[in-house]
Coordinates of C-alpha atoms and ligand atoms in Angstrom, one line a residue:
Chain A
M1 CA -35.1 -20.9 1.5
L2 CA -38.3 -18.8 0.4
A3 CA -38.6 -14.7 0.0
S4 CA -41.9 -14.2 0.9
Y5 CA -44.5 -11.8 -0.8
L6 CA -45.2 -8.5 1.4
P7 CA -47.3 -6.2 -0.2
D8 CA -47.3 -3.1 0.9
T9 CA -44.2 -3.0 3.2
D10 CA -41.7 -0.4 2.4
L11 CA -38.3 -1.5 1.6
E12 CA -37.6 1.2 4.2
V13 CA -39.0 -0.4 6.7
L14 CA -37.7 -3.7 6.2
L15 CA -33.8 -1.9 6.6
D16 CA -34.7 -2.7 10.1
P17 CA -33.3 -5.6 11.0
D18 CA -35.3 -5.6 14.4
A19 CA -38.5 -4.8 12.2
S20 CA -41.4 -7.4 12.9
A21 CA -41.7 -7.9 9.2
W22 CA -38.5 -10.4 10.0
R23 CA -39.7 -11.7 13.3
A24 CA -42.6 -12.9 11.8
G25 CA -40.6 -14.3 8.6
A26 CA -39.1 -17.6 7.9
S27 CA -35.5 -18.0 8.4
E28 CA -32.6 -20.3 7.8
T29 CA -28.7 -21.0 8.8
L30 CA -27.0 -21.4 6.5
P31 CA -23.2 -22.9 6.7
L32 CA -20.2 -21.1 6.2
T33 CA -16.5 -22.3 4.2
G34 CA -13.5 -20.3 4.2
T35 CA -12.4 -19.5 0.1
P36 CA -9.8 -23.2 -0.9
L37 CA -6.4 -21.0 -0.4
G38 CA -5.5 -22.9 -3.7
M39 CA -8.0 -20.2 -4.8
Q40 CA -6.6 -17.3 -3.6
P41 CA -5.4 -14.7 -6.7
T42 CA -2.3 -14.2 -6.4
A43 CA 0.9 -16.1 -4.6
A44 CA 1.5 -13.4 -2.2
I45 CA -1.6 -14.2 -0.6
R46 CA -1.5 -17.9 -0.8
A47 CA 1.8 -17.7 1.6
S48 CA 0.8 -15.0 4.0
W49 CA -2.3 -16.9 4.4
I50 CA -0.9 -20.4 4.0
D51 CA -0.7 -21.3 8.0
R52 CA -3.9 -19.0 8.4
R53 CA -7.4 -19.9 9.5
I54 CA -9.3 -18.7 6.2
G55 CA -13.4 -18.0 7.2
A56 CA -13.4 -16.7 11.2
V57 CA -17.7 -17.7 10.8
D58 CA -18.9 -20.8 10.7
E59 CA -22.7 -20.0 9.8
V60 CA -25.2 -17.2 9.0
R61 CA -29.1 -17.0 9.5
V62 CA -30.4 -15.8 6.4
A63 CA -34.4 -13.8 5.5
A64 CA -35.3 -12.4 2.9
L65 CA -38.8 -10.6 2.3
H66 CA -39.9 -9.0 -0.9
N67 CA -43.3 -6.5 -1.5
G68 CA -43.4 -7.4 -5.0
Q69 CA -40.9 -3.8 -6.0
G70 CA -38.1 -4.9 -4.0
L71 CA -36.1 -7.7 -2.4
A72 CA -34.6 -7.8 1.1
F73 CA -31.5 -9.9 2.9
R74 CA -31.9 -9.6 6.7
L75 CA -28.1 -11.4 7.5
E76 CA -27.3 -12.5 11.4
W77 CA -24.0 -13.9 12.6
E78 CA -21.9 -14.2 15.6
D79 CA -18.9 -12.1 16.4
A80 CA -17.6 -11.4 19.0
S81 CA -15.8 -8.2 18.0
E82 CA -17.1 -5.3 16.0
N83 CA -14.3 -3.9 13.9
N84 CA -16.2 -0.9 12.5
D85 CA -13.2 1.2 12.0
L86 CA -9.7 2.4 10.5
D87 CA -8.0 3.5 12.7
D88 CA -5.0 1.3 12.1
N89 CA -2.9 0.2 8.8
T90 CA -3.6 -3.2 10.7
S91 CA -7.5 -2.9 10.9
F92 CA -10.0 -4.8 9.0
P93 CA -14.1 -3.8 8.6
D94 CA -16.2 -6.5 8.9
A95 CA -18.2 -7.0 6.2
A96 CA -20.7 -9.3 4.3
A97 CA -22.3 -9.8 0.8
I98 CA -25.3 -11.6 -0.9
A99 CA -23.9 -12.9 -4.5
L100 CA -27.2 -13.6 -6.9
P101 CA -26.0 -15.8 -10.4
A102 CA -26.7 -12.5 -13.4
N103 CA -27.4 -15.7 -15.6
E104 CA -28.2 -19.0 -15.1
D105 CA -24.5 -20.1 -16.0
S106 CA -22.9 -17.6 -13.8
P107 CA -19.8 -20.3 -11.7
I108 CA -20.2 -18.7 -8.4
I109 CA -16.9 -19.7 -6.7
V110 CA -14.7 -18.7 -9.1
M111 CA -17.2 -15.1 -9.2
G112 CA -18.4 -15.2 -13.0
K113 CA -16.9 -15.5 -16.0
P114 CA -16.8 -13.9 -19.0
G115 CA -20.9 -13.0 -20.2
A116 CA -22.2 -14.5 -17.3
A117 CA -21.9 -12.6 -14.6
V118 CA -22.0 -12.9 -10.4
N119 CA -23.8 -9.6 -8.8
A120 CA -23.0 -8.7 -5.3
W121 CA -24.7 -7.2 -3.5
H122 CA -21.9 -5.8 -0.4
W123 CA -21.8 -4.0 3.1
R124 CA -19.1 -3.4 5.3
A125 CA -19.4 -2.2 9.2
D126 CA -17.0 1.2 8.7
A127 CA -20.1 2.3 6.6
P128 CA -22.8 0.2 8.8
S129 CA -25.9 2.4 6.6
Q130 CA -24.6 2.3 3.3
A131 CA -23.9 -0.9 0.8
R132 CA -22.5 -1.5 -2.5
E133 CA -23.7 -3.0 -5.5
I134 CA -21.3 -4.8 -7.5
S135 CA -20.7 -7.0 -10.4
A136 CA -17.2 -9.3 -11.4
E137 CA -17.2 -11.7 -14.6
G138 CA -13.9 -13.8 -13.0
L139 CA -12.1 -13.0 -9.3
G140 CA -10.9 -9.7 -8.8
T141 CA -12.7 -7.9 -11.9
T142 CA -15.3 -6.4 -9.9
A143 CA -16.3 -3.2 -10.8
P144 CA -19.6 -1.6 -9.9
V145 CA -22.7 -1.3 -11.0
P146 CA -23.9 1.7 -12.1
G147 CA -26.8 3.0 -11.4
S148 CA -27.9 0.9 -8.3
G149 CA -30.3 1.6 -5.6
I150 CA -28.7 -0.6 -3.7
R151 CA -29.0 0.2 0.8
A152 CA -28.4 -1.4 3.7
H153 CA -28.3 -1.2 7.8
G154 CA -26.5 -3.1 10.2
V155 CA -26.3 -3.0 14.3
W156 CA -24.3 -4.9 16.0
K157 CA -25.1 -5.6 19.9
D158 CA -24.8 -8.1 22.5
G159 CA -22.1 -10.3 20.0
R160 CA -24.1 -10.2 16.8
W161 CA -24.3 -8.5 13.9
R162 CA -27.9 -8.3 11.4
V163 CA -27.2 -6.9 8.9
V164 CA -30.1 -6.4 6.5
I165 CA -29.3 -5.7 2.2
G166 CA -32.0 -5.2 -0.5
R167 CA -32.5 -3.0 -3.5
E168 CA -35.2 -2.8 -6.3
L169 CA -35.5 -6.1 -8.3
E170 CA -35.7 -4.7 -12.0
S171 CA -32.1 -3.7 -11.5
A172 CA -31.1 -0.6 -13.6
G173 CA -27.8 -2.2 -13.7
G174 CA -29.1 -3.9 -17.0
P175 CA -27.0 -7.6 -18.1
M176 CA -24.3 -7.5 -15.0
A177 CA -27.0 -7.4 -12.5
A178 CA -29.5 -10.4 -11.6
Q179 CA -32.9 -8.8 -12.9
L180 CA -35.5 -11.2 -10.6
R181 CA -39.2 -11.7 -10.8
P182 CA -42.0 -11.9 -8.1
G183 CA -42.6 -16.3 -9.0
T184 CA -39.2 -17.2 -10.1
Q185 CA -36.5 -19.3 -8.2
T186 CA -32.4 -18.1 -8.7
G187 CA -29.2 -19.0 -7.1
F188 CA -27.5 -17.0 -4.0
G189 CA -24.9 -16.9 -2.0
V190 CA -23.6 -15.5 1.4
A191 CA -20.0 -14.4 2.1
I192 CA -19.2 -12.8 6.3
W193 CA -16.0 -11.2 6.4
E194 CA -14.0 -11.1 9.7
G195 CA -12.1 -8.2 10.5
S196 CA -10.6 -9.3 13.2
N197 CA -8.5 -11.7 11.1
Q198 CA -8.5 -9.4 9.1
E199 CA -10.3 -11.1 6.3
R200 CA -11.0 -8.8 3.0
A201 CA -11.4 -9.9 -1.0
G202 CA -11.3 -13.5 -1.2
I203 CA -10.1 -14.3 2.5
K204 CA -13.8 -14.7 3.8
A205 CA -16.3 -17.4 4.6
F206 CA -18.7 -18.3 2.3
S207 CA -22.1 -20.5 1.4
G208 CA -20.6 -22.8 -1.3
D209 CA -22.1 -22.9 -4.4
W210 CA -25.8 -21.9 -4.8
Q211 CA -28.6 -21.8 -2.8
I212 CA -32.5 -21.6 -4.0
L213 CA -34.8 -18.8 -3.5
S214 CA -37.5 -18.8 -3.8
I215 CA -39.5 -15.4 -4.7
E216 CA -43.1 -15.7 -3.9
A217 CA -45.1 -15.0 -6.9
T218 CA -47.8 -11.4 -6.3
G219 CA -50.8 -12.0 -7.8
G220 CA -52.2 -15.6 -6.0
A221 CA -52.8 -18.5 -7.5
G222 CA -51.5 -17.8 -10.9
G223 CA -48.4 -16.1 -10.2
G224 CA -46.4 -19.6 -11.1
R225 CA -43.2 -20.8 -10.2
K226 CA -40.5 -21.3 -13.3
Chain B
M1 CA 1.8 -8.0 -17.2
T2 CA 3.1 -6.2 -20.0
A3 CA 6.5 -6.0 -20.6
T4 CA 8.6 -2.1 -19.9
E5 CA 10.2 -0.8 -23.0
R6 CA 11.8 1.6 -20.6
Q7 CA 12.8 1.9 -17.2
L8 CA 13.8 4.8 -15.3
A9 CA 16.1 5.0 -12.2
M10 CA 17.4 6.7 -10.0
V11 CA 21.1 6.7 -8.3
M12 CA 21.5 8.5 -5.3
D13 CA 25.4 9.1 -3.9
L14 CA 24.9 8.5 -0.6
N15 CA 28.6 9.9 -0.1
K16 CA 27.1 13.6 -0.9
C17 CA 23.9 13.0 1.1
I18 CA 24.0 15.7 4.5
G19 CA 20.4 14.4 5.9
C20 CA 19.1 17.6 4.9
Q21 CA 15.6 15.6 4.3
T22 CA 15.3 18.9 1.8
C23 CA 13.7 16.0 -0.6
T24 CA 11.4 14.7 1.8
I25 CA 9.7 18.5 2.3
A26 CA 10.1 19.2 -1.8
C27 CA 8.2 15.4 -2.1
K28 CA 5.5 16.2 1.2
R29 CA 4.8 20.3 -0.4
L30 CA 4.1 19.0 -3.6
W31 CA 1.8 15.5 -3.1
T32 CA 1.3 14.6 0.7
Q33 CA -1.2 17.6 1.6
D34 CA -4.2 16.8 1.6
E35 CA -6.7 14.6 4.1
G36 CA -5.8 10.9 5.2
M37 CA -1.9 12.0 4.0
E38 CA -0.7 13.7 6.8
S39 CA 1.5 10.4 7.9
M40 CA 2.9 10.2 4.8
W41 CA 6.3 10.4 3.9
W42 CA 7.0 8.9 0.1
N43 CA 10.2 10.6 0.4
T44 CA 12.4 9.0 3.4
V45 CA 15.4 9.7 4.7
N46 CA 17.2 7.7 7.8
T47 CA 20.9 7.6 9.8
Q48 CA 22.3 4.2 9.0
P49 CA 22.9 1.9 10.7
G50 CA 18.7 3.1 12.5
R51 CA 15.9 1.1 12.6
G52 CA 14.7 2.9 9.8
T53 CA 10.8 4.0 8.7
P54 CA 9.1 2.6 8.8
R55 CA 10.6 1.2 12.7
D56 CA 12.9 -2.2 11.5
W57 CA 11.2 -2.1 8.1
E58 CA 13.9 -4.2 7.1
E59 CA 12.1 -7.0 9.3
L60 CA 8.8 -7.1 7.8
G61 CA 9.1 -9.6 5.0
G62 CA 7.8 -9.6 2.0
G63 CA 9.5 -9.5 -1.6
F64 CA 10.8 -12.8 -3.0
R65 CA 12.7 -15.6 -1.5
D66 CA 13.7 -18.5 -4.4
G67 CA 11.8 -16.6 -6.7
A68 CA 8.3 -17.0 -4.4
A69 CA 6.5 -14.5 -2.7
N70 CA 7.6 -14.0 0.9
P71 CA 5.3 -13.5 3.5
G72 CA 5.0 -9.8 4.9
R73 CA 3.6 -7.6 7.4
I74 CA 1.7 -4.6 7.4
P75 CA 3.3 -1.7 9.6
T76 CA 1.2 -0.1 12.0
R77 CA 0.9 3.9 11.9
K78 CA 3.0 3.4 15.2
E79 CA 6.1 2.0 13.5
F80 CA 5.5 4.2 10.4
G81 CA 5.1 7.7 13.2
Q82 CA 2.0 9.0 13.1
A83 CA 1.6 12.5 12.9
G84 CA 1.4 15.2 16.0
D85 CA -1.3 17.4 16.6
Y86 CA 0.4 20.1 18.4
N87 CA -0.9 22.6 20.5
H88 CA -0.8 25.6 18.1
Q89 CA -3.6 27.2 19.8
E90 CA -3.1 27.1 23.0
V91 CA 1.2 28.9 22.4
L92 CA 0.1 31.3 19.1
F93 CA -3.8 32.6 20.6
E94 CA -4.8 32.2 24.0
G95 CA -2.5 34.7 25.3
K96 CA -0.2 32.1 27.7
G97 CA 3.4 34.1 27.0
N98 CA 5.9 31.6 28.9
G99 CA 3.3 30.2 30.7
A100 CA 2.5 27.3 27.4
H101 CA 5.0 25.3 25.3
L102 CA 4.9 23.7 21.7
Q103 CA 4.5 20.4 22.6
V104 CA 2.1 17.0 20.9
K105 CA -1.3 17.0 21.9
G106 CA -2.1 13.4 24.3
D107 CA 0.9 10.6 23.9
R108 CA 4.1 11.4 23.7
P109 CA 4.9 10.3 20.3
D110 CA 7.7 7.1 21.3
W111 CA 8.8 6.7 18.0
G112 CA 8.6 8.7 14.0
P113 CA 10.1 8.8 10.7
N114 CA 13.5 9.7 11.5
W115 CA 13.5 9.0 15.3
D116 CA 17.0 8.1 15.5
E117 CA 19.1 10.7 14.0
D118 CA 22.4 10.3 14.0
Q119 CA 22.7 8.0 16.6
G120 CA 24.6 5.6 14.3
D121 CA 26.8 3.1 15.4
G122 CA 30.1 2.1 16.6
E123 CA 32.8 3.4 19.9
F124 CA 34.3 6.8 20.0
P125 CA 35.7 7.4 18.3
N126 CA 35.5 5.4 15.5
S127 CA 31.7 6.0 16.0
Y128 CA 30.2 6.1 11.7
Y129 CA 27.3 6.9 10.9
F130 CA 25.0 8.1 7.5
Y131 CA 22.1 8.6 5.7
L132 CA 20.0 6.8 3.4
P133 CA 17.9 8.3 1.3
R134 CA 14.3 5.8 0.3
I135 CA 12.1 6.6 -2.2
C136 CA 10.0 4.0 -4.2
N137 CA 12.1 1.4 -6.0
H138 CA 10.2 1.1 -8.9
C139 CA 10.6 -2.5 -9.2
T140 CA 11.5 -4.5 -12.6
H141 CA 9.4 -7.3 -9.8
P142 CA 7.1 -4.8 -8.4
A143 CA 6.1 -7.2 -5.4
C144 CA 3.0 -4.7 -4.5
L145 CA 1.7 -5.2 -7.8
E146 CA 2.4 -8.6 -8.1
A147 CA 0.4 -9.0 -4.9
C148 CA -3.0 -7.1 -5.4
P149 CA -6.0 -9.2 -6.5
R150 CA -7.9 -6.1 -7.8
K151 CA -5.4 -5.4 -10.8
A152 CA -5.4 -2.3 -9.0
I153 CA -1.5 -1.3 -9.0
E154 CA 0.3 -0.7 -12.5
K155 CA 3.4 -0.5 -14.0
S156 CA 4.1 1.8 -16.6
S157 CA 5.2 0.6 -20.0
A158 CA 6.7 3.4 -21.3
N159 CA 8.6 3.8 -17.8
G160 CA 8.8 1.7 -15.7
I161 CA 7.2 4.2 -13.1
V162 CA 5.1 2.1 -10.6
T163 CA 1.3 3.5 -9.4
V164 CA -1.4 2.5 -8.6
N165 CA -4.6 3.2 -9.5
E166 CA -7.5 4.7 -6.8
D167 CA -10.1 3.6 -8.5
R168 CA -9.3 -0.5 -8.6
C169 CA -8.1 0.1 -5.3
R170 CA -10.4 -0.5 -2.5
G171 CA -7.7 -0.4 0.5
Y172 CA -6.7 -4.5 1.3
R173 CA -3.6 -3.8 1.9
F174 CA -2.2 -6.6 0.3
C175 CA 0.7 -4.1 -1.6
M176 CA 1.2 -2.8 1.9
E177 CA 2.6 -6.4 3.4
A178 CA 4.4 -7.5 -0.4
C179 CA 6.4 -4.4 -0.3
P180 CA 9.6 -5.8 1.4
Y181 CA 10.7 -2.0 0.8
K182 CA 7.9 -0.9 3.0
K183 CA 7.1 2.3 0.7
I184 CA 3.0 2.2 0.5
Y185 CA 0.9 4.1 2.9
F186 CA -3.0 3.4 3.6
N187 CA -4.9 6.5 2.9
E188 CA -7.5 5.8 5.6
A189 CA -9.7 9.2 4.3
R190 CA -9.7 7.6 1.0
R191 CA -9.2 4.1 1.7
V192 CA -7.3 3.7 -0.4
A193 CA -3.0 2.8 -1.1
Q194 CA -0.8 5.5 -1.8
K195 CA 3.0 5.3 -2.5
C196 CA 5.8 7.8 -4.4
I197 CA 4.8 8.2 -8.6
F198 CA 8.5 9.1 -9.3
C199 CA 7.2 12.1 -9.9
F200 CA 5.1 11.2 -13.2
P201 CA 3.6 15.0 -14.3
R202 CA 7.4 16.4 -14.2
I203 CA 8.7 13.5 -16.0
E204 CA 5.9 13.5 -18.3
Q205 CA 6.9 17.3 -18.9
G206 CA 11.0 16.8 -19.4
I207 CA 10.9 18.1 -15.4
A208 CA 13.2 15.5 -12.8
N209 CA 11.4 14.7 -9.7
A210 CA 11.0 17.3 -6.8
C211 CA 13.1 15.2 -5.0
A212 CA 16.3 15.4 -7.1
R213 CA 15.8 18.6 -8.3
Q214 CA 16.0 20.2 -4.9
C215 CA 18.7 18.1 -3.4
P216 CA 21.1 20.9 -2.5
G217 CA 24.0 17.7 -1.7
R218 CA 23.9 17.1 -5.8
V219 CA 22.8 13.5 -4.6
R220 CA 20.3 12.0 -6.7
F221 CA 20.6 11.3 -11.0
V222 CA 17.7 10.8 -12.9
G223 CA 16.7 9.5 -16.5
Y224 CA 16.2 6.1 -18.1
R225 CA 17.9 3.2 -17.6
D226 CA 19.4 2.6 -21.3
D227 CA 20.9 6.1 -21.9
Q228 CA 24.3 5.2 -22.2
D229 CA 25.2 8.4 -22.5
A230 CA 23.7 9.4 -19.3
P231 CA 25.6 9.6 -15.6
I232 CA 22.5 6.7 -14.5
Y233 CA 23.7 4.1 -17.0
K234 CA 27.5 4.8 -16.5
L235 CA 27.2 4.6 -12.8
V236 CA 24.7 1.4 -12.6
D237 CA 26.0 -0.3 -16.1
K238 CA 29.5 0.8 -16.7
W239 CA 31.5 1.7 -14.0
K240 CA 29.5 -1.0 -11.6
V241 CA 29.5 1.7 -8.8
A242 CA 26.0 1.8 -8.2
L243 CA 24.1 -0.8 -6.6
P244 CA 19.6 -1.6 -5.3
L245 CA 19.4 -1.8 -1.7
H246 CA 18.5 -5.7 -0.6
P247 CA 18.7 -7.2 -3.7
E248 CA 17.9 -10.3 -1.8
Y249 CA 14.7 -9.4 -1.5
G250 CA 13.8 -10.6 -5.5
T251 CA 11.6 -7.1 -6.5
Q252 CA 14.7 -5.4 -8.4
P253 CA 14.5 -1.8 -7.0
N254 CA 14.7 0.5 -10.1
V255 CA 16.2 3.1 -7.3
F256 CA 20.7 2.6 -7.0
Y257 CA 22.8 3.5 -4.5
V258 CA 26.4 4.3 -4.2
P259 CA 27.6 3.0 -0.8
P260 CA 29.7 5.2 1.1
I261 CA 33.0 4.9 2.2
G262 CA 32.7 6.3 5.2
P263 CA 36.3 8.2 6.7
M264 CA 39.7 6.1 8.0
R265 CA 39.5 4.6 11.7
F266 CA 42.0 6.2 13.9
D267 CA 43.7 2.9 15.9
E268 CA 45.1 2.9 19.3
N269 CA 47.8 5.6 19.0
W270 CA 44.9 8.1 17.0
D271 CA 46.9 8.1 14.4
L272 CA 44.7 7.3 10.8
D273 CA 45.1 3.5 10.0
P274 CA 44.5 3.3 6.1
T275 CA 43.7 -0.9 6.7
K276 CA 40.4 -1.1 8.1
P277 CA 37.5 1.4 7.0
R278 CA 35.5 2.6 9.5
I279 CA 32.0 1.6 8.4
P280 CA 32.7 -2.1 8.5
N281 CA 32.6 -3.6 4.8
E282 CA 30.3 -6.4 6.8
Y283 CA 27.5 -4.5 7.4
L284 CA 27.4 -2.5 3.9
E285 CA 27.5 -5.8 2.7
S286 CA 24.6 -6.6 4.5
L287 CA 22.5 -3.9 3.1
F288 CA 23.4 -4.2 -0.8
G289 CA 25.3 -7.2 -1.6
P290 CA 28.6 -8.9 -2.5
E291 CA 28.9 -6.8 -5.0
V292 CA 29.8 -3.7 -2.6
H293 CA 32.9 -4.5 -2.4
G294 CA 34.2 -4.2 -5.9
A295 CA 32.3 -0.9 -6.1
L296 CA 34.2 0.3 -2.9
A297 CA 37.5 -1.2 -4.5
V298 CA 36.4 1.2 -7.5
L299 CA 35.9 4.0 -6.3
R300 CA 38.7 4.0 -3.8
A301 CA 40.9 3.3 -6.8
E302 CA 39.3 6.6 -9.0
M303 CA 39.8 8.6 -5.5
E304 CA 43.3 7.7 -6.0
K305 CA 43.7 8.3 -10.1
T306 CA 42.4 12.4 -9.1
R307 CA 44.5 12.5 -6.1
S308 CA 47.3 11.6 -7.6
G309 CA 46.7 14.4 -10.4
G310 CA 44.9 11.3 -12.8
E311 CA 41.4 12.2 -14.3
S312 CA 38.4 10.3 -13.8
E313 CA 35.2 10.3 -15.7
L314 CA 33.5 8.5 -12.8
I315 CA 35.0 11.4 -10.2
D316 CA 34.1 14.0 -12.3
L317 CA 30.3 12.6 -12.8
L318 CA 29.9 12.2 -8.9
I319 CA 31.0 15.4 -8.4
A320 CA 28.5 16.3 -10.7
Y321 CA 30.3 19.9 -11.9
K322 CA 27.5 20.1 -13.9
W323 CA 24.5 19.9 -12.3
S324 CA 21.8 19.8 -14.8
E325 CA 23.9 16.9 -16.7
M326 CA 22.6 14.8 -13.3
F327 CA 18.7 15.1 -14.5
G328 CA 19.9 12.3 -18.1
G329 CA 17.4 14.7 -20.3
F330 CA 14.7 15.7 -18.0
D331 CA 16.6 18.9 -16.7
R332 CA 13.9 20.9 -17.7
D333 CA 12.8 24.5 -14.9
P334 CA 9.7 23.2 -12.8
A335 CA 9.0 26.4 -13.3
T336 CA 7.4 26.2 -16.9
F337 CA 5.4 23.2 -15.5
G338 CA 2.3 23.4 -18.0
Q339 CA 3.5 25.9 -20.1
K340 CA 4.2 24.9 -23.8
Ligands
SF4_401 S1 9.3 -1.0 -4.1 FE1 7.7 -1.2 -3.0 S2 6.1 0.2 -3.6 FE2 8.0 0.1 -5.2 S3 7.6 -1.0 -7.0 FE3 9.0 -1.6 -5.3 S4 7.6 -3.1 -4.5 FE4 6.2 -2.1 -5.4
SF4_402 S1 18.2 17.0 -0.4 FE1 19.7 15.7 -1.2 S2 21.3 16.1 0.7 FE2 19.4 16.9 1.3 S3 18.5 14.7 2.7 FE3 17.4 14.7 0.1 S4 19.5 13.4 -0.9 FE4 20.4 14.1 1.4

């Protein structure tokens, strides 16, 4: 997938999932699958999900744009129910995340390993205009990335979520965060949690192994790909 | 998990609990007054037989079966019983006199944390009930801790107290599914799980838990499991009269109960019938397991001994002549909290 370069477009503008820039750009549909039961980190989770479907959302439409300083992903998926509250102990919000490798060895399936973190940009429907940037060096080890400038905006309408998540290409988060540069390629992944199915933590639909994202060069012909 | 070097425990003598809820309120005032905690009762006291708090919690699963994790369900807010929003403003400040009565705003609740108080079971004149106070059991094999994918629940290696690390908790609530005693609450304002902390800030200063210290019935003993000179060890390990609730849940609780003996039955002629207990043995076995029969036999024998003029270490302990000796050394005055 290509993250097209769109000079002079403020990241703030791109945070609107209906911005005209998104309509013009290319997008791609990624099939999603539920995380395997055997990968759930605790026996209690495995016992309670053994007969339940994991990963209620089948596919997500993804697009990405950057302006030389910041990169934004736009996610759109079908969801008949908007789950955005914690009105009961049994209510879980819809959520989405973009995963990026902090390092070329970072394994996505197990959310990183020591010394090779997976960086995630995480959005949740109970705070639809906020995001959290986290990094993990293995399942269950996620911690917030300090100093993150991550932002997001999500809108649910007519049975669809449209969510934009973005931040600066260069993160203040250091080696635990993905440091991105125009004219290079990186891996990325998408995860969607369906609140009405009580999905949270490792119970989610995800896009499998790393997908390729090419971040378009900013400097004409000279900005070649890695 | 690191091994627990010592384990704090509590024994509650169900023969003495009067259901006054002083423990419940002591806990509420100390720990659960903040926003998002309105409906939390880390300490509950329910009438048995009864549906309990949350409603029918014994049917919600969790814990372990044959050593393997047993699936459980998260109790809803209605099942716990929600804090009512009352019309205080209308009754107290709007000058309506007798025209306004204190009531919950909105839908009338159909359940609460002590809804079936004093209902019990049995047919007159042999009806029966007793009170069952419950806190988190600070289990040796905590299902809550093992269920959490974020390792947000910790068991202190120094004293065995189980706490939620709110900095790690992301509100996933797998612990609420897994705890078979349904003693974890969800704070929707802070989006984290919260539960009884065994008053660890008091314990660290040698002060017994608020629920135990405030109990007018002298029901609750506190202390280290392995302190052979203190009441917990004597009641649990030496005399074997204090038993965990639902041992079959497999979490190895560290709260133990002295089972209630209950009054004698009346027979058809309204004479006392000493051959059969009023509280059915099968019912007590369903709560405390088969060990309950031995425990009751010891209690009856020791009571008989004192009745006929003999001495009994066990009965003296349970009477708790010396109130301060119930706390295994955690007998400092709470008024001195924070003082050197
Ligand atoms: S009673 Fe429940 S919350 Fe408390 S330690 Fe045991 S399993 Fe955990
Ligand atoms: S304060 Fe004591 S007597 Fe009163 S309900 Fe609690 S445990 Fe029972």
